[in-house]
Amino acid sequence: GQNIDQPTEMTATEGAIVQINCTYQTSGFNGLFWYQQHAGEAPTFLSYNVLDGLEEKGRFSSFLSRSKGYSYLLLKELQMKDSASYLCAVNAGNMLTFGGGTRLMVKP
Amino acid sequence: DAGITQSPRHKVTETGTPVTLRCHQTENHRYMYWYRQDPGHGLRLIHYSYGVKDTDKGEVSDGYSVSRSKTEDFLLTLESATSSQTSVYFCAISGRTSGEGTDTQYFGPGTRLTVL
């Protein structure tokens, strides 16, 4: 079976750093995706981790530990526009299984 | 822009009527997917296609059928719509030969379906 867990909601302050965690137990693993989804819009691709370690893309970084079944998305220098849902998804053979998403609210 | 569109964008229908949603892509991606998104459940895979006339079931396929008669179009049909199928439906594509990787899925704008 597939089980992917992430917090339902988080709140952070503009300019701060926030870490969104994702834990998974899946049959099959080819990599882990993070997507951003603003309310009423489609998910957009943020990052893809295949190997253990940290991948950095500007203000966003994503970390993966395959042995622990754990990933996190790190958002630095938060901006109001970062208020959105962040979706963790495990890739197993061209199929993605998504967690429920974490709704991040950025406050002034 | 991954060149993916969905139609219609919004639809209201009645229980028991058939409904077809269309996903259209312009970049020759091999894989196409249909998801539904509901509060508390996240995105769940309904069906997917790995080529023309090649499809398979996802996690929540009951009550849905799909067809892919050409590379660019993937149709999702609700044979007899029920209120439990009220949802937002997203199409996704993958299988590019370059860029972020062939596994990266790109999503269409979504279709909001209401079944009364």
mmCIF file of C-alpha atoms in Angstrom, chain A residues 30 33 35 37 40-45 48 57 87 91 93-101, chain B residues 31 33 35 37 41-43 45 48 57-58 90 94 100 102-109 112:
data_model
loop_
_atom_site.group_PDB
_atom_site.id
_atom_site.type_symbol
_atom_site.label_atom_id
_atom_site.label_comp_id
_atom_site.label_asym_id
_atom_site.label_seq_id
_atom_site.Cartn_x
_atom_site.Cartn_y
_atom_site.Cartn_z
ATOM 1 C CA ASN A 30 11.692 6.144 -8.037
ATOM 2 C CA PHE A 33 8.162 15.397 -6.141
ATOM 3 C CA TYR A 35 4.366 20.720 -6.200
ATOM 4 C CA GLN A 37 -0.796 24.764 -5.749
ATOM 5 C CA GLY A 40 -8.265 27.465 -7.518
ATOM 6 C CA GLU A 41 -5.272 26.704 -9.710
ATOM 7 C CA ALA A 42 -3.389 23.672 -10.998
ATOM 8 C CA PRO A 43 -0.372 22.185 -9.215
ATOM 9 C CA THR A 44 2.956 23.446 -10.544
ATOM 10 C CA PHE A 45 6.247 21.571 -10.355
ATOM 11 C CA TYR A 48 12.213 16.315 -7.835
ATOM 12 C CA LYS A 57 16.543 26.083 -6.367
ATOM 13 C CA LEU A 87 1.960 18.691 -2.316
ATOM 14 C CA ASN A 91 6.910 8.470 -7.998
ATOM 15 C CA GLY A 93 6.913 3.719 -12.156
ATOM 16 C CA ASN A 94 5.346 6.693 -13.973
ATOM 17 C CA MET A 95 2.578 6.885 -11.403
ATOM 18 C CA LEU A 96 2.448 9.470 -8.654
ATOM 19 C CA THR A 97 0.850 8.998 -5.259
ATOM 20 C CA PHE A 98 0.123 12.290 -3.513
ATOM 21 C CA GLY A 99 -0.069 13.230 0.107
ATOM 22 C CA GLY A 100 -3.004 15.334 1.237
ATOM 23 C CA GLY A 101 -1.061 18.570 0.876
ATOM 24 C CA TYR B 31 1.866 9.649 -20.765
ATOM 25 C CA TYR B 33 -3.287 11.047 -16.525
ATOM 26 C CA TYR B 35 -6.846 12.860 -11.318
ATOM 27 C CA GLN B 37 -9.004 16.409 -6.168
ATOM 28 C CA HIS B 41 -8.131 13.429 -0.029
ATOM 29 C CA GLY B 42 -5.609 15.294 -2.081
ATOM 30 C CA LEU B 43 -5.032 14.270 -5.687
ATOM 31 C CA LEU B 45 -5.319 8.950 -9.828
ATOM 32 C CA TYR B 48 -3.748 6.891 -17.050
ATOM 33 C CA LYS B 57 -6.674 1.963 -13.950
ATOM 34 C CA GLY B 58 -5.611 4.104 -11.069
ATOM 35 C CA PHE B 90 -7.039 17.531 -13.400
ATOM 36 C CA SER B 94 4.638 13.482 -18.748
ATOM 37 C CA GLU B 100 13.268 18.246 -15.630
ATOM 38 C CA THR B 102 10.657 12.285 -18.271
ATOM 39 C CA ASP B 103 8.815 11.500 -15.031
ATOM 40 C CA THR B 104 7.806 15.059 -14.214
ATOM 41 C CA GLN B 105 4.071 15.532 -14.563
ATOM 42 C CA TYR B 106 2.597 18.834 -15.715
ATOM 43 C CA PHE B 107 -0.979 19.632 -14.937
ATOM 44 C CA GLY B 108 -3.774 21.174 -16.943
ATOM 45 C CA PRO B 109 -5.927 23.992 -15.533
ATOM 46 C CA ARG B 112 -14.775 21.829 -11.898
#
